[in-house]
PDB file of C-alpha atoms and ligand atoms in Angstrom:
ATOM      1  CA  MET A 193     102.304  87.628  93.365  1.00  0.00           C
ATOM      2  CA  SER A 194     105.899  87.938  92.211  1.00  0.00           C
ATOM      3  CA  SER A 195     107.249  84.997  94.127  1.00  0.00           C
ATOM      4  CA  TYR A 196     108.292  83.172  90.970  1.00  0.00           C
ATOM      5  CA  ASN A 197     110.291  86.173  89.733  1.00  0.00           C
ATOM      6  CA  GLU A 198     111.616  86.726  93.204  1.00  0.00           C
ATOM      7  CA  ARG A 199     112.961  83.160  93.416  1.00  0.00           C
ATOM      8  CA  LEU A 200     114.418  83.523  89.924  1.00  0.00           C
ATOM      9  CA  GLU A 201     116.116  86.713  90.777  1.00  0.00           C
ATOM     10  CA  TRP A 202     117.716  85.184  93.872  1.00  0.00           C
ATOM     11  CA  GLU A 203     119.431  82.716  91.565  1.00  0.00           C
ATOM     12  CA  TYR A 204     120.581  85.411  89.235  1.00  0.00           C
ATOM     13  CA  GLN A 205     121.934  87.953  91.826  1.00  0.00           C
ATOM     14  CA  ASP A 206     125.413  87.759  90.394  1.00  0.00           C
ATOM     15  CA  TYR A 207     124.107  88.274  86.883  1.00  0.00           C
ATOM     16  CA  LEU A 208     121.893  91.121  87.969  1.00  0.00           C
ATOM     17  CA  LYS A 209     124.687  92.761  89.833  1.00  0.00           C
ATOM     18  CA  GLN A 210     126.823  92.592  86.747  1.00  0.00           C
ATOM     19  CA  ARG A 211     124.040  94.037  84.572  1.00  0.00           C
ATOM     20  CA  TYR A 212     123.385  96.735  87.193  1.00  0.00           C
ATOM     21  CA  GLU A 213     127.075  97.762  87.038  1.00  0.00           C
ATOM     22  CA  GLU A 214     127.008  97.801  83.308  1.00  0.00           C
ATOM     23  CA  GLN A 215     123.818  99.930  83.311  1.00  0.00           C
ATOM     24  CA  GLN A 216     125.283 102.366  85.824  1.00  0.00           C
ATOM     25  CA  ALA A 217     128.213 102.856  83.506  1.00  0.00           C
ATOM     26  CA  ALA A 218     125.850 103.443  80.628  1.00  0.00           C
ATOM     27  CA  GLY A 219     123.691 105.776  82.740  1.00  0.00           C
ATOM     28  CA  TYR A 220     120.378 103.952  82.707  1.00  0.00           C
ATOM     29  CA  ASP A 221     118.528 101.857  85.166  1.00  0.00           C
ATOM     30  CA  GLY A 222     116.629  98.699  84.314  1.00  0.00           C
ATOM     31  CA  VAL A 223     118.185  96.847  87.267  1.00  0.00           C
ATOM     32  CA  ARG A 224     117.894  98.433  90.592  1.00  0.00           C
ATOM     33  CA  LYS A 225     120.168  98.064  93.563  1.00  0.00           C
ATOM     34  CA  ILE A 226     118.069  97.985  96.752  1.00  0.00           C
ATOM     35  CA  VAL A 227     118.757  97.792 100.417  1.00  0.00           C
ATOM     36  CA  CYS A 228     116.001  95.501 101.772  1.00  0.00           C
ATOM     37  CA  GLY A 229     113.557  97.404 103.946  1.00  0.00           C
ATOM     38  CA  GLY A 230     113.216  94.383 106.212  1.00  0.00           C
ATOM     39  CA  CYS A 231     116.617  92.760 106.772  1.00  0.00           C
ATOM     40  CA  GLY A 232     118.955  95.386 105.403  1.00  0.00           C
ATOM     41  CA  ARG A 233     120.566  93.093 102.853  1.00  0.00           C
ATOM     42  CA  VAL A 234     121.645  94.598  99.525  1.00  0.00           C
ATOM     43  CA  PHE A 235     120.173  92.952  96.424  1.00  0.00           C
ATOM     44  CA  TYR A 236     119.462  93.616  92.752  1.00  0.00           C
ATOM     45  CA  THR A 237     116.159  93.476  91.057  1.00  0.00           C
ATOM     46  CA  THR A 238     114.274  94.292  87.850  1.00  0.00           C
ATOM     47  CA  ILE A 239     110.913  94.080  89.627  1.00  0.00           C
ATOM     48  CA  TYR A 240     109.641  97.634  89.691  1.00  0.00           C
ATOM     49  CA  THR A 241     107.538  97.472  92.878  1.00  0.00           C
ATOM     50  CA  LYS A 242     110.115  95.480  94.932  1.00  0.00           C
ATOM     51  CA  LYS A 243     111.242  96.844  98.281  1.00  0.00           C
ATOM     52  CA  TYR A 244     112.279  93.690 100.132  1.00  0.00           C
ATOM     53  CA  CYS A 245     114.582  90.852  99.221  1.00  0.00           C
ATOM     54  CA  HIS A 246     111.893  88.472 100.347  1.00  0.00           C
ATOM     55  CA  SER A 247     108.498  90.079  99.889  1.00  0.00           C
ATOM     56  CA  TYR A 248     106.811  87.801 102.462  1.00  0.00           C
ATOM     57  CA  TRP A 249     109.349  87.536 105.304  1.00  0.00           C
ATOM     58  CA  CYS A 250     111.102  90.877 104.975  1.00  0.00           C
ATOM     59  CA  GLY A 251     107.951  92.688 104.044  1.00  0.00           C
ATOM     60  CA  ASN A 252     106.237  91.413 107.118  1.00  0.00           C
ATOM     61  CA  GLN A 253     109.190  92.303 109.260  1.00  0.00           C
ATOM     62  CA  ALA A 254     109.177  95.837 107.997  1.00  0.00           C
ATOM     63  CA  ASN A 255     105.422  96.091 108.512  1.00  0.00           C
ATOM     64  CA  ASN A 256     105.737  94.844 112.056  1.00  0.00           C
ATOM     65  CA  ARG A 257     108.487  97.287 112.732  1.00  0.00           C
ATOM     66  CA  ARG A 258     106.512 100.169 111.323  1.00  0.00           C
ATOM     67  CA  GLN A 259     103.518  99.227 113.362  1.00  0.00           C
ATOM     68  CA  ARG A 260     105.673  99.069 116.550  1.00  0.00           C
ATOM     69  CA  GLU A 261     107.139 102.463 115.739  1.00  0.00           C
ATOM     70  CA  TYR A 262     103.734 103.873 114.993  1.00  0.00           C
ATOM     71  CA  ARG A 263     102.470 102.534 118.295  1.00  0.00           C
ATOM     72  CA  GLN A 264     105.410 103.965 120.169  1.00  0.00           C
ATOM     73  CA  ILE A 265     104.937 107.376 118.628  1.00  0.00           C
ATOM     74  CA  HIS A 266     101.273 107.397 119.504  1.00  0.00           C
ATOM     75  CA  ARG A 267     102.105 106.255 123.049  1.00  0.00           C
ATOM     76  CA  GLN A 268     104.500 109.200 123.564  1.00  0.00           C
ATOM     77  CA  ASP A 269     101.911 111.640 122.382  1.00  0.00           C
ATOM     78  CA  LEU A 270      99.340 110.934 125.001  1.00  0.00           C
ATOM     79  CA  VAL A 271      98.630 113.607 127.594  1.00  0.00           C
ATOM     80  CA  CYS A 272      96.940 112.908 130.946  1.00  0.00           C
ATOM     81  CA  GLN A 273      93.386 114.214 130.977  1.00  0.00           C
ATOM     82  CA  CYS A 274      93.776 115.080 134.667  1.00  0.00           C
ATOM     83  CA  CYS A 275      97.202 116.637 135.227  1.00  0.00           C
ATOM     84  CA  GLY A 276      98.206 117.436 131.669  1.00  0.00           C
ATOM     85  CA  GLU A 277     101.485 115.527 131.859  1.00  0.00           C
ATOM     86  CA  LYS A 278     102.714 113.458 128.993  1.00  0.00           C
ATOM     87  CA  PHE A 279     102.768 109.804 129.752  1.00  0.00           C
ATOM     88  CA  THR A 280     103.309 106.377 128.204  1.00  0.00           C
ATOM     89  CA  PRO A 281     100.087 104.318 128.473  1.00  0.00           C
ATOM     90  CA  LYS A 282     100.321 100.674 129.366  1.00  0.00           C
ATOM     91  CA  ARG A 283      97.285  99.842 127.317  1.00  0.00           C
ATOM     92  CA  ALA A 284      95.438 101.313 124.353  1.00  0.00           C
ATOM     93  CA  GLY A 285      92.822 103.890 125.130  1.00  0.00           C
ATOM     94  CA  ALA A 286      94.396 105.050 128.411  1.00  0.00           C
ATOM     95  CA  ARG A 287      93.639 108.610 129.244  1.00  0.00           C
ATOM     96  CA  TYR A 288      95.407 109.131 132.598  1.00  0.00           C
ATOM     97  CA  CYS A 289      99.024 108.935 133.631  1.00  0.00           C
ATOM     98  CA  SER A 290      98.129 106.938 136.727  1.00  0.00           C
ATOM     99  CA  ASN A 291      95.313 105.458 138.761  1.00  0.00           C
ATOM    100  CA  ALA A 292      95.491 108.387 141.131  1.00  0.00           C
ATOM    101  CA  CYS A 293      94.823 110.776 138.210  1.00  0.00           C
ATOM    102  CA  ARG A 294      92.001 108.605 136.903  1.00  0.00           C
ATOM    103  CA  GLN A 295      90.367 108.513 140.339  1.00  0.00           C
ATOM    104  CA  LYS A 296      90.935 112.200 140.918  1.00  0.00           C
ATOM    105  CA  ASP A 297      89.358 113.109 137.616  1.00  0.00           C
ATOM    106  CA  TYR A 298      86.492 110.753 138.175  1.00  0.00           C
ATOM    107  CA  ARG A 299      85.849 112.202 141.628  1.00  0.00           C
ATOM    108  CA  LYS A 300      85.938 115.689 140.121  1.00  0.00           C
ATOM    109  CA  ARG A 301      83.387 114.795 137.531  1.00  0.00           C
ATOM    110  CA  VAL A 302      81.056 113.228 140.199  1.00  0.00           C
ATOM    111  CA  THR A 303      81.510 116.287 142.475  1.00  0.00           C
ATOM    112  CA  ASP A 304      80.830 118.664 139.601  1.00  0.00           C
ATOM    113  CA  ALA A 305      77.715 116.771 138.665  1.00  0.00           C
ATOM    114  CA  ALA A 306      76.623 116.721 142.264  1.00  0.00           C
ATOM    115  CA  SER A 307      77.241 120.404 142.806  1.00  0.00           C
ATOM    116  CA  ALA A 308      75.472 121.265 139.546  1.00  0.00           C
ATOM    117  CA  GLN A 309      72.530 119.279 140.760  1.00  0.00           C
ATOM    118  CA  ASN A 310      72.733 120.927 144.213  1.00  0.00           C
ATOM    119  CA  GLU A 311      72.807 124.398 142.564  1.00  0.00           C
ATOM    120  CA  HIS A 312      69.720 123.452 140.708  1.00  0.00           C
ATOM    121  CA  LEU A 313      68.050 122.357 143.938  1.00  0.00           C
ATOM    122  CA  ASP A 314      69.147 125.463 145.699  1.00  0.00           C
ATOM    123  CA  LYS A 315      67.545 127.654 143.108  1.00  0.00           C
ATOM    124  CA  ARG A 316      64.372 125.766 143.250  1.00  0.00           C
ATOM    125  CA  ASN A 317      64.448 126.040 147.047  1.00  0.00           C
ATOM    126  CA  VAL A 318      64.978 129.804 146.771  1.00  0.00           C
ATOM    127  CA  SER A 319      62.177 130.264 144.325  1.00  0.00           C
ATOM    128  CA  THR A 320      59.707 128.284 146.421  1.00  0.00           C
ATOM    129  CA  LYS A 321      60.518 130.353 149.448  1.00  0.00           C
TER     130      LYS A 321
HETATM  131 ZN1  LIG B 454     115.294  91.144 103.354  1.00  0.00          ZN
HETATM  132 ZN1  LIG B 455      98.059 112.683 135.491  1.00  0.00          ZN
END
């Protein structure tokens, strides 16, 4: 969208820097000094929405990093459905800290279901007697 302005501004960094410094002295800010959110480079811009020195490459880089961080945070937050321990899942949608827990929980469910059924049968047996 602003790639033309972006290219233009790259050619005028020295000029923008100079203007920025003049404006700082005058106490107003048409030119902004920005640390790129993607590569960390300092640059000067008059584009209001600009966050990255290169909106495509550095914007992508920053997005990827954010996504990675987001995923990491979510990974750390998972709690095993079986033993209640926090764990780092190896894949999305994991609910157990280990195969052992997964199997244990599965067996527990099966046993619960079976015993619930047995109880039901027992009651019926009792009532028919
Ligand atoms: Zn950058
Ligand atoms: Zn577990």
